[in-house]
Amino acid sequence: LNKVLGVVTRSLITNYEQSERGVNVQWDQRPWFRLLLDLVYELNLPNPALDPIKSGIVSVFGSAFHVVQPLVVPGFSFAWLELISHRMFLSNLLLLKEQKGWGVMHQLMIDLLLFLEPHLRKVELTDATKKYYDGALRVILMLVHDFPTFLAAYHLSFCNVIPENCVQLRNLVLSAIPKGIPLHDPISRNFKIDRLPEIAKSPLILSNVVGPLASFKNNLDGFLKNQQPADFLGKLVPLLRKGGKSELDAPTINSLVLYVGMQGLARLQNDQIASSLGRTPEMEIFQKLMELDDHGRYISLNAIANQLRYPSSHTHYFSCVMLFLFNESKDEGVKEQVTRVLLERLITQRPHPWGLLITFIELIKNSKYQFWSHPFTRCATEIEKVFENVARSCMLPNGVQIAADGDAPQ
């Protein structure tokens, strides 16, 4: 099968390249789609004779689809999306024992998002891009519904390749809740996140967190352990830039934020997080990130917001981090950017990650943060209405109304 699919994929790529050079007739993806779909269908039907090698069969198909990914054969992109999301392939791959197919599907999802990424950065989307984006959304919705644990386990990798402006797509990925985890109502009167049993458990993370940190991980670990080397914070920012350039590397910051948070959790008990957070080397790193320029802060705060997901130790910790940065910063710009990052994720269509909701509700309800007294909530009538509408949408289920002035009622 490996040899057969190797011949098929090489022939497909050759045929496409020849049509692009005008050597061959006009490219048509349909016969290639039909050939590959027939193979997928026939070899994945229930068959006791093939059961012992079932994992090998779907994995070989996954490798073949990676070879003809849209970045390599753009003209095959719609057929490719149909193939990787077909029930006979996707379901069989993700249902393999011991999660053997997860790595293959993870790579295919990265292939999909990498192809979409440059198109989604444009202000104007073509009709073809809109249709492809809708198709990608359907695939991710299917994963959220049928395989949420897979999607949640690789959230870091997926967020690394989703453009900043694709808030709805990112929200969708971050809303994946592994089966069996209950969602508690954050606006009930007795809700206390630090009393939930789920926050004692760490989420499953299968993305490569430490890979982007390899060049400075030893120094990072030394600083987190005993704050040595002493000049680590002063040298941190250049390490976050793309090799030799001034541009910050968002995946490196995403990994840094998650890794530092994981180390912080190992240091603190859940009931100590809110009270002890400010006296840790982890918070020194988070506060150092707040000294970046506006765009750097925006990337860093988004990296924190990416961890506000379903009930877990990570969601609790990073919710406390976000609220601490808002409350303790003397720079009004930091408070405004914290609000912006939370708000722009809440004004999109649902679903909204549970951790995002609990953080925003705590921010607007708790008088400790004096949210409604900050000038940026009142700088224009339109902005004020947006804040109040979002606050109402977060809190209406229990009939809580947001005051037109002063603090939101408790």
Short mmCIF file of C-alpha atoms in Angstrom, two decimals:
data_model
loop_
_atom_site.label_atom_id
_atom_site.label_comp_id
_atom_site.label_asym_id
_atom_site.label_seq_id
_atom_site.Cartn_x
_atom_site.Cartn_y
_atom_site.Cartn_z
CA LEU A 1 0.00 0.00 0.00
CA ASN A 2 2.84 2.37 0.83
CA LYS A 3 4.39 1.80 -2.60
CA VAL A 4 1.05 2.16 -4.39
CA LEU A 5 0.25 5.44 -2.63
CA GLY A 6 3.81 6.62 -3.30
CA VAL A 7 3.25 6.11 -7.03
CA VAL A 8 -0.16 7.82 -6.87
CA THR A 9 1.10 10.88 -4.97
CA ARG A 10 4.19 11.31 -7.18
CA SER A 11 2.03 11.04 -10.31
CA LEU A 12 -0.48 13.52 -8.89
CA ILE A 13 2.24 16.08 -8.10
CA THR A 14 3.91 15.59 -11.50
CA ASN A 15 0.60 15.99 -13.31
CA TYR A 16 -0.16 19.19 -11.37
CA GLU A 17 3.29 20.69 -11.99
CA GLN A 18 3.07 19.93 -15.70
CA SER A 19 -0.34 21.59 -15.96
CA GLU A 20 1.05 24.65 -14.15
CA ARG A 21 3.85 24.89 -16.72
CA GLY A 22 1.40 24.45 -19.58
CA VAL A 23 2.99 21.15 -20.60
CA ASN A 24 -0.12 19.10 -19.92
CA VAL A 25 -3.86 19.55 -20.29
CA GLN A 26 -5.70 21.71 -17.76
CA TRP A 27 -5.47 20.39 -14.21
CA ASP A 28 -8.48 18.47 -12.90
CA GLN A 29 -8.47 17.32 -9.28
CA ARG A 30 -11.57 15.13 -9.59
CA PRO A 31 -10.05 11.88 -10.95
CA TRP A 32 -7.32 11.98 -8.31
CA PHE A 33 -9.90 12.62 -5.61
CA ARG A 34 -12.03 9.71 -6.81
CA LEU A 35 -9.05 7.34 -6.96
CA LEU A 36 -7.86 8.17 -3.44
CA LEU A 37 -11.37 8.17 -1.98
CA ASP A 38 -12.10 4.73 -3.45
CA LEU A 39 -8.88 3.40 -1.91
CA VAL A 40 -9.72 4.94 1.47
CA TYR A 41 -13.24 3.55 1.37
CA GLU A 42 -12.37 0.02 0.25
CA LEU A 43 -9.47 -0.46 2.63
CA ASN A 44 -11.32 0.89 5.67
CA LEU A 45 -14.49 -1.16 5.39
CA PRO A 46 -15.04 -3.67 8.24
CA ASN A 47 -12.85 -6.63 7.34
CA PRO A 48 -11.52 -9.12 9.92
CA ALA A 49 -8.61 -9.95 7.62
CA LEU A 50 -7.40 -6.33 7.71
CA ASP A 51 -8.01 -5.64 11.41
CA PRO A 52 -4.43 -6.52 12.49
CA ILE A 53 -2.99 -3.94 10.09
CA LYS A 54 -5.75 -1.33 10.34
CA SER A 55 -3.55 1.19 12.16
CA GLY A 56 -0.88 0.84 9.49
CA ILE A 57 -3.40 1.34 6.68
CA VAL A 58 -4.86 4.63 7.93
CA SER A 59 -1.40 5.91 8.94
CA VAL A 60 -0.08 5.28 5.42
CA PHE A 61 -3.02 7.22 3.99
CA GLY A 62 -2.26 10.04 6.45
CA SER A 63 1.37 10.16 5.29
CA ALA A 64 0.24 10.24 1.65
CA PHE A 65 -2.17 13.12 2.33
CA HIS A 66 0.66 15.01 4.04
CA VAL A 67 2.76 14.64 0.87
CA VAL A 68 0.02 16.20 -1.31
CA GLN A 69 -0.96 18.89 1.22
CA PRO A 70 -2.39 22.17 -0.14
CA LEU A 71 0.90 24.07 0.22
CA VAL A 72 2.44 21.55 -2.22
CA VAL A 73 -0.56 21.08 -4.55
CA PRO A 74 -2.85 24.13 -4.15
CA GLY A 75 -5.06 22.90 -6.99
CA PHE A 76 -5.89 19.79 -4.96
CA SER A 77 -6.81 21.70 -1.79
CA PHE A 78 -10.61 21.25 -1.85
CA ALA A 79 -10.36 17.54 -2.66
CA TRP A 80 -7.68 17.17 0.02
CA LEU A 81 -9.91 18.77 2.66
CA GLU A 82 -12.70 16.39 1.71
CA LEU A 83 -10.36 13.40 1.99
CA ILE A 84 -8.86 14.21 5.41
CA SER A 85 -12.31 14.89 6.89
CA HIS A 86 -14.02 11.83 5.39
CA ARG A 87 -15.55 9.64 8.09
CA MET A 88 -13.84 6.51 6.76
CA PHE A 89 -10.45 8.16 7.27
CA LEU A 90 -10.70 10.69 10.11
CA SER A 91 -12.78 8.58 12.49
CA ASN A 92 -10.76 5.41 11.91
CA LEU A 93 -7.53 7.35 12.42
CA LEU A 94 -8.54 9.04 15.68
CA LEU A 95 -10.16 5.91 17.11
CA LEU A 96 -7.00 3.81 16.87
CA LYS A 97 -5.95 2.30 20.18
CA GLU A 98 -3.46 4.16 22.37
CA GLN A 99 -3.96 7.36 20.34
CA LYS A 100 -1.69 5.97 17.61
CA GLY A 101 -3.35 8.08 14.92
CA TRP A 102 -3.35 11.39 16.79
CA GLY A 103 0.11 12.47 15.67
CA VAL A 104 -0.80 11.90 12.01
CA MET A 105 -4.06 13.87 12.30
CA HIS A 106 -2.25 16.63 14.19
CA GLN A 107 0.17 17.03 11.27
CA LEU A 108 -2.69 17.15 8.74
CA MET A 109 -4.48 19.83 10.76
CA ILE A 110 -1.26 21.85 10.87
CA ASP A 111 -0.99 21.42 7.08
CA LEU A 112 -4.54 22.77 6.73
CA LEU A 113 -4.00 25.78 8.99
CA LEU A 114 -0.61 26.65 7.45
CA PHE A 115 -2.23 26.75 4.01
CA LEU A 116 -5.05 28.99 5.25
CA GLU A 117 -2.82 31.31 7.30
CA PRO A 118 -1.52 33.69 4.58
CA HIS A 119 -4.96 33.91 2.96
CA LEU A 120 -6.69 34.77 6.24
CA ARG A 121 -4.26 37.60 6.97
CA LYS A 122 -5.62 39.53 3.99
CA VAL A 123 -8.24 42.22 4.56
CA GLU A 124 -10.35 41.05 1.60
CA LEU A 125 -11.02 37.32 1.28
CA THR A 126 -11.70 35.80 -2.13
CA ASP A 127 -14.80 33.66 -2.62
CA ALA A 128 -12.59 30.57 -2.86
CA THR A 129 -10.89 31.42 0.45
CA LYS A 130 -14.27 31.98 2.14
CA LYS A 131 -15.50 28.58 0.96
CA TYR A 132 -12.31 26.88 2.07
CA TYR A 133 -12.43 28.61 5.44
CA ASP A 134 -16.03 27.46 5.91
CA GLY A 135 -14.91 23.92 5.10
CA ALA A 136 -12.08 24.15 7.64
CA LEU A 137 -14.52 25.45 10.28
CA ARG A 138 -16.78 22.45 9.64
CA VAL A 139 -13.86 20.07 10.17
CA ILE A 140 -12.89 21.76 13.44
CA LEU A 141 -16.53 21.81 14.59
CA MET A 142 -16.68 18.09 13.93
CA LEU A 143 -13.53 17.59 16.02
CA VAL A 144 -14.95 19.77 18.83
CA HIS A 145 -18.08 17.61 18.88
CA ASP A 146 -16.67 14.12 18.26
CA PHE A 147 -12.99 14.25 19.27
CA PRO A 148 -12.62 17.17 21.71
CA THR A 149 -9.80 15.54 23.70
CA PHE A 150 -7.64 15.40 20.56
CA LEU A 151 -8.27 19.05 19.73
CA ALA A 152 -7.67 20.19 23.31
CA ALA A 153 -4.44 18.20 23.64
CA TYR A 154 -2.86 20.01 20.67
CA HIS A 155 -4.29 23.48 21.32
CA LEU A 156 -0.83 25.07 21.54
CA SER A 157 0.27 23.85 18.10
CA PHE A 158 -2.97 24.92 16.48
CA CYS A 159 -2.92 28.39 18.08
CA ASN A 160 0.65 28.84 16.82
CA VAL A 161 -0.53 28.72 13.20
CA ILE A 162 -3.88 30.54 13.52
CA PRO A 163 -3.47 34.23 12.54
CA GLU A 164 -4.10 36.86 15.23
CA ASN A 165 -7.16 38.19 13.41
CA CYS A 166 -8.93 34.78 13.29
CA VAL A 167 -10.53 35.09 16.71
CA GLN A 168 -13.53 32.86 16.02
CA LEU A 169 -11.35 30.01 14.74
CA ARG A 170 -9.11 30.26 17.81
CA ASN A 171 -12.12 30.36 20.14
CA LEU A 172 -13.44 27.21 18.51
CA VAL A 173 -10.19 25.32 19.15
CA LEU A 174 -9.99 26.59 22.74
CA SER A 175 -13.61 25.64 23.43
CA ALA A 176 -12.89 21.92 23.02
CA ILE A 177 -13.75 20.20 26.31
CA PRO A 178 -12.58 16.61 26.91
CA LYS A 179 -15.52 14.33 27.53
CA GLY A 180 -16.45 13.84 31.16
CA ILE A 181 -15.41 17.31 32.34
CA PRO A 182 -18.41 19.30 33.66
CA LEU A 183 -18.79 23.02 33.02
CA HIS A 184 -19.90 24.88 36.15
CA ASP A 185 -22.08 27.97 35.85
CA PRO A 186 -19.70 30.91 36.48
CA ILE A 187 -22.52 33.30 37.40
CA SER A 188 -24.16 31.20 40.10
CA ARG A 189 -23.99 32.83 43.53
CA ASN A 190 -21.93 30.03 45.06
CA PHE A 191 -19.39 29.77 42.25
CA LYS A 192 -15.77 29.71 43.46
CA ILE A 193 -13.22 28.47 40.97
CA ASP A 194 -10.70 27.48 43.64
CA ARG A 195 -13.28 25.08 45.13
CA LEU A 196 -13.86 23.11 41.93
CA PRO A 197 -12.41 19.57 41.98
CA GLU A 198 -11.40 19.89 38.31
CA ILE A 199 -8.77 22.55 39.01
CA ALA A 200 -6.65 19.99 40.81
CA LYS A 201 -6.06 18.26 37.47
CA SER A 202 -3.66 19.38 34.76
CA PRO A 203 -4.86 19.20 31.14
CA LEU A 204 -3.37 16.77 28.64
CA ILE A 205 -0.77 18.64 26.53
CA LEU A 206 0.63 16.76 23.52
CA SER A 207 2.10 19.75 21.65
CA ASN A 208 5.86 20.24 21.82
CA VAL A 209 6.02 22.96 24.48
CA VAL A 210 9.78 23.06 25.03
CA GLY A 211 10.92 22.83 21.39
CA PRO A 212 10.87 26.60 20.68
CA LEU A 213 12.63 27.23 24.02
CA ALA A 214 15.57 24.90 23.37
CA SER A 215 18.17 27.66 22.88
CA PHE A 216 17.62 29.17 26.34
CA LYS A 217 15.75 26.50 28.33
CA ASN A 218 18.69 25.78 30.66
CA ASN A 219 18.95 29.43 31.69
CA LEU A 220 15.17 29.65 31.97
CA ASP A 221 15.06 26.63 34.30
CA GLY A 222 17.90 28.08 36.37
CA PHE A 223 16.07 31.38 36.77
CA LEU A 224 12.83 29.66 37.77
CA LYS A 225 14.64 27.45 40.27
CA ASN A 226 16.97 29.91 42.04
CA GLN A 227 16.79 33.11 39.94
CA GLN A 228 20.16 32.40 38.33
CA PRO A 229 21.57 33.68 36.05
CA ALA A 230 20.71 37.02 37.63
CA ASP A 231 20.76 38.84 34.28
CA PHE A 232 18.31 36.41 32.63
CA LEU A 233 15.38 38.85 32.57
CA GLY A 234 17.55 41.54 31.01
CA LYS A 235 18.53 39.19 28.18
CA LEU A 236 15.11 37.59 27.68
CA VAL A 237 13.53 39.84 25.05
CA PRO A 238 16.19 39.31 22.32
CA LEU A 239 15.67 35.56 22.76
CA LEU A 240 12.03 35.99 21.78
CA ARG A 241 12.79 37.51 18.39
CA LYS A 242 12.96 35.62 15.12
CA GLY A 243 16.57 34.78 14.34
CA GLY A 244 18.48 38.03 13.97
CA LYS A 245 15.35 40.08 13.28
CA SER A 246 13.41 42.66 15.26
CA GLU A 247 10.10 40.79 14.85
CA LEU A 248 8.91 38.83 17.87
CA ASP A 249 8.29 35.11 17.41
CA ALA A 250 4.75 34.39 18.62
CA PRO A 251 5.17 30.57 18.87
CA THR A 252 8.20 31.08 21.14
CA ILE A 253 6.20 33.43 23.39
CA ASN A 254 3.26 30.98 23.39
CA SER A 255 5.57 28.17 24.53
CA LEU A 256 7.31 30.39 27.08
CA VAL A 257 4.04 31.46 28.69
CA LEU A 258 2.69 27.91 28.91
CA TYR A 259 5.99 26.42 30.16
CA VAL A 260 6.46 29.11 32.79
CA GLY A 261 2.88 28.60 33.96
CA MET A 262 3.40 24.85 34.23
CA GLN A 263 6.47 25.44 36.39
CA GLY A 264 4.54 27.95 38.49
CA LEU A 265 1.81 25.39 39.12
CA ALA A 266 4.40 22.87 40.28
CA ARG A 267 5.54 25.45 42.85
CA LEU A 268 2.15 26.54 44.19
CA GLN A 269 -0.90 24.72 45.50
CA ASN A 270 -4.20 25.75 43.88
CA ASP A 271 -5.37 27.46 47.06
CA GLN A 272 -2.15 29.51 47.16
CA ILE A 273 -2.16 30.82 43.59
CA ALA A 274 -4.15 34.02 44.06
CA SER A 275 -2.34 35.02 47.27
CA SER A 276 1.24 33.99 46.39
CA LEU A 277 1.39 34.65 42.64
CA GLY A 278 3.12 38.02 42.90
CA ARG A 279 6.11 36.67 44.81
CA THR A 280 7.29 34.12 42.25
CA PRO A 281 9.95 34.18 39.49
CA GLU A 282 7.21 33.11 37.07
CA MET A 283 5.36 36.38 37.66
CA GLU A 284 8.61 38.29 37.15
CA ILE A 285 8.75 36.81 33.65
CA PHE A 286 5.11 37.65 32.93
CA GLN A 287 5.68 41.21 34.12
CA LYS A 288 8.80 41.44 31.95
CA LEU A 289 6.64 40.56 28.95
CA MET A 290 4.39 43.50 29.86
CA GLU A 291 7.38 45.79 29.24
CA LEU A 292 7.37 44.91 25.53
CA ASP A 293 5.92 47.33 22.99
CA ASP A 294 2.16 47.30 22.33
CA HIS A 295 2.30 44.46 19.81
CA GLY A 296 4.62 42.40 21.99
CA ARG A 297 2.27 42.82 24.95
CA TYR A 298 -0.66 41.87 22.73
CA ILE A 299 1.09 38.64 21.67
CA SER A 300 1.96 37.85 25.30
CA LEU A 301 -1.55 38.51 26.63
CA ASN A 302 -3.01 36.39 23.84
CA ALA A 303 -0.63 33.60 24.86
CA ILE A 304 -2.05 33.82 28.39
CA ALA A 305 -5.65 33.99 27.12
CA ASN A 306 -5.02 30.82 25.06
CA GLN A 307 -4.79 28.92 28.36
CA LEU A 308 -8.21 30.08 29.57
CA ARG A 309 -10.09 26.96 28.53
CA TYR A 310 -12.09 24.27 30.33
CA PRO A 311 -11.89 23.75 34.14
CA SER A 312 -8.33 22.67 34.98
CA SER A 313 -5.31 23.77 36.98
CA HIS A 314 -4.02 25.68 33.94
CA THR A 315 -7.23 27.68 33.50
CA HIS A 316 -7.25 28.62 37.19
CA TYR A 317 -3.58 29.64 37.19
CA PHE A 318 -3.69 31.72 34.02
CA SER A 319 -6.95 33.38 35.02
CA CYS A 320 -5.18 34.52 38.20
CA VAL A 321 -2.20 35.69 36.12
CA MET A 322 -4.40 37.77 33.80
CA LEU A 323 -6.26 39.38 36.70
CA PHE A 324 -3.02 40.02 38.60
CA LEU A 325 -1.46 41.79 35.60
CA PHE A 326 -4.57 43.95 35.25
CA ASN A 327 -4.69 44.84 38.93
CA GLU A 328 -1.01 45.37 39.68
CA SER A 329 0.16 47.17 36.57
CA LYS A 330 0.68 50.90 36.97
CA ASP A 331 0.51 51.29 33.19
CA GLU A 332 -3.03 52.02 32.04
CA GLY A 333 -2.02 50.66 28.64
CA VAL A 334 -1.56 47.17 30.11
CA LYS A 335 -5.02 47.28 31.71
CA GLU A 336 -6.51 48.39 28.41
CA GLN A 337 -4.76 45.62 26.47
CA VAL A 338 -5.85 42.95 28.96
CA THR A 339 -9.40 44.16 28.42
CA ARG A 340 -8.97 44.24 24.66
CA VAL A 341 -7.68 40.66 24.49
CA LEU A 342 -10.60 39.37 26.58
CA LEU A 343 -13.21 41.52 24.88
CA GLU A 344 -12.30 40.77 21.26
CA ARG A 345 -12.72 37.06 22.01
CA LEU A 346 -16.12 37.65 23.61
CA ILE A 347 -17.66 39.81 20.87
CA THR A 348 -17.36 37.01 18.30
CA GLN A 349 -20.00 34.36 17.79
CA ARG A 350 -20.17 31.58 20.34
CA PRO A 351 -18.71 29.29 21.55
CA HIS A 352 -16.56 31.15 24.05
CA PRO A 353 -14.06 29.23 26.18
CA TRP A 354 -15.28 28.72 29.75
CA GLY A 355 -12.07 30.11 31.27
CA LEU A 356 -12.41 33.27 29.21
CA LEU A 357 -15.90 33.85 30.59
CA ILE A 358 -14.96 33.30 34.23
CA THR A 359 -12.01 35.68 33.92
CA PHE A 360 -14.03 38.48 32.33
CA ILE A 361 -16.92 38.05 34.78
CA GLU A 362 -14.51 38.23 37.73
CA LEU A 363 -12.92 41.35 36.25
CA ILE A 364 -16.19 43.25 35.87
CA LYS A 365 -17.92 41.98 39.04
CA ASN A 366 -15.18 42.18 41.66
CA SER A 367 -14.88 45.73 43.01
CA LYS A 368 -11.21 44.99 43.74
CA TYR A 369 -10.42 45.65 40.08
CA GLN A 370 -12.55 48.84 39.78
CA PHE A 371 -13.06 47.96 36.15
CA TRP A 372 -15.77 50.50 35.38
CA SER A 373 -13.72 53.37 36.80
CA HIS A 374 -11.01 53.13 34.14
CA PRO A 375 -11.11 55.80 31.43
CA PHE A 376 -10.92 53.33 28.51
CA THR A 377 -14.35 51.93 29.45
CA ARG A 378 -15.87 55.42 29.00
CA CYS A 379 -13.74 56.94 26.24
CA ALA A 380 -16.61 56.92 23.72
CA THR A 381 -20.32 56.16 23.82
CA GLU A 382 -19.90 53.36 21.27
CA ILE A 383 -17.13 51.71 23.32
CA GLU A 384 -19.17 52.03 26.51
CA LYS A 385 -22.13 50.29 24.86
CA VAL A 386 -19.91 47.45 23.65
CA PHE A 387 -18.60 46.86 27.18
CA GLU A 388 -22.08 46.91 28.67
CA ASN A 389 -23.54 44.63 25.97
CA VAL A 390 -20.77 42.07 26.39
CA ALA A 391 -21.11 42.21 30.16
CA ARG A 392 -24.86 41.61 29.89
CA SER A 393 -24.39 38.71 27.47
CA CYS A 394 -21.98 37.09 29.96
CA MET A 395 -24.27 37.56 32.94
CA LEU A 396 -27.88 37.58 31.74
CA PRO A 397 -28.69 33.90 32.44
CA ASN A 398 -29.13 34.72 36.12
CA GLY A 399 -30.74 38.06 35.46
CA VAL A 400 -27.79 40.12 36.64
CA GLN A 401 -27.86 43.62 35.19
CA ILE A 402 -24.83 45.78 34.55
CA ALA A 403 -24.97 49.24 36.08
CA ALA A 404 -24.76 52.18 33.72
CA ASP A 405 -22.20 53.75 35.99
CA GLY A 406 -19.90 52.64 38.79
CA ASP A 407 -19.20 49.00 39.60
CA ALA A 408 -21.16 46.10 38.24
CA PRO A 409 -23.40 44.76 41.02
CA GLN A 410 -22.17 41.74 42.95
#
